[in-house]
Amino acid sequence: LAKEVGAKVETIYTIESKEDDKTYLQRMDENLAKIAESLK
């Protein structure tokens, strides 16, 4: 779908698991920053 509409695919953190030794808030902050950047 992304290819068809010319969109870029980004990886975001899941909520269920602790990844990269980041806290929940750190992961959400990074996710929201990626989403905001993709909407520009």
PDB file of C-alpha atoms in Angstrom:
ATOM      1  CA  LEU A   1       0.000   0.000   0.000  1.00  0.00           C
ATOM      2  CA  ALA A   2       2.769   2.440   0.908  1.00  0.00           C
ATOM      3  CA  LYS A   3       4.444   1.871  -2.441  1.00  0.00           C
ATOM      4  CA  GLU A   4       1.191   2.499  -4.302  1.00  0.00           C
ATOM      5  CA  VAL A   5       0.615   5.873  -2.651  1.00  0.00           C
ATOM      6  CA  GLY A   6       4.272   6.939  -2.479  1.00  0.00           C
ATOM      7  CA  ALA A   7       4.401   6.758   1.317  1.00  0.00           C
ATOM      8  CA  LYS A   8       7.393   5.882   3.460  1.00  0.00           C
ATOM      9  CA  VAL A   9       7.218   3.006   5.939  1.00  0.00           C
ATOM     10  CA  GLU A  10       8.597   3.701   9.420  1.00  0.00           C
ATOM     11  CA  THR A  11       9.121   1.370  12.352  1.00  0.00           C
ATOM     12  CA  ILE A  12       7.654   2.445  15.665  1.00  0.00           C
ATOM     13  CA  TYR A  13       7.852   0.944  19.124  1.00  0.00           C
ATOM     14  CA  THR A  14       5.144  -1.393  20.321  1.00  0.00           C
ATOM     15  CA  ILE A  15       3.511  -0.836  23.660  1.00  0.00           C
ATOM     16  CA  GLU A  16       3.609  -4.433  24.829  1.00  0.00           C
ATOM     17  CA  SER A  17       7.343  -4.955  25.122  1.00  0.00           C
ATOM     18  CA  LYS A  18      10.220  -2.967  26.553  1.00  0.00           C
ATOM     19  CA  GLU A  19      12.612  -2.311  23.690  1.00  0.00           C
ATOM     20  CA  ASP A  20      16.057  -0.686  23.656  1.00  0.00           C
ATOM     21  CA  ASP A  21      15.903  -0.151  27.437  1.00  0.00           C
ATOM     22  CA  LYS A  22      13.581   2.832  26.945  1.00  0.00           C
ATOM     23  CA  THR A  23      10.724   3.764  29.225  1.00  0.00           C
ATOM     24  CA  TYR A  24       7.139   3.839  28.039  1.00  0.00           C
ATOM     25  CA  LEU A  25       7.252   7.639  27.792  1.00  0.00           C
ATOM     26  CA  GLN A  26      10.508   7.620  25.828  1.00  0.00           C
ATOM     27  CA  ARG A  27       9.068   5.127  23.341  1.00  0.00           C
ATOM     28  CA  MET A  28       5.838   7.098  22.950  1.00  0.00           C
ATOM     29  CA  ASP A  29       7.772  10.344  22.510  1.00  0.00           C
ATOM     30  CA  GLU A  30       9.816   8.794  19.711  1.00  0.00           C
ATOM     31  CA  ASN A  31       6.716   7.269  18.093  1.00  0.00           C
ATOM     32  CA  LEU A  32       4.885  10.601  18.128  1.00  0.00           C
ATOM     33  CA  ALA A  33       7.910  12.410  16.705  1.00  0.00           C
ATOM     34  CA  LYS A  34       8.059   9.929  13.798  1.00  0.00           C
ATOM     35  CA  ILE A  35       4.330  10.279  13.153  1.00  0.00           C
ATOM     36  CA  ALA A  36       4.505  14.083  13.256  1.00  0.00           C
ATOM     37  CA  GLU A  37       7.478  14.112  10.874  1.00  0.00           C
ATOM     38  CA  SER A  38       5.699  11.817   8.444  1.00  0.00           C
ATOM     39  CA  LEU A  39       2.739  14.208   8.251  1.00  0.00           C
ATOM     40  CA  LYS A  40       4.871  17.170   7.131  1.00  0.00           C
TER      41      LYS A  40
END
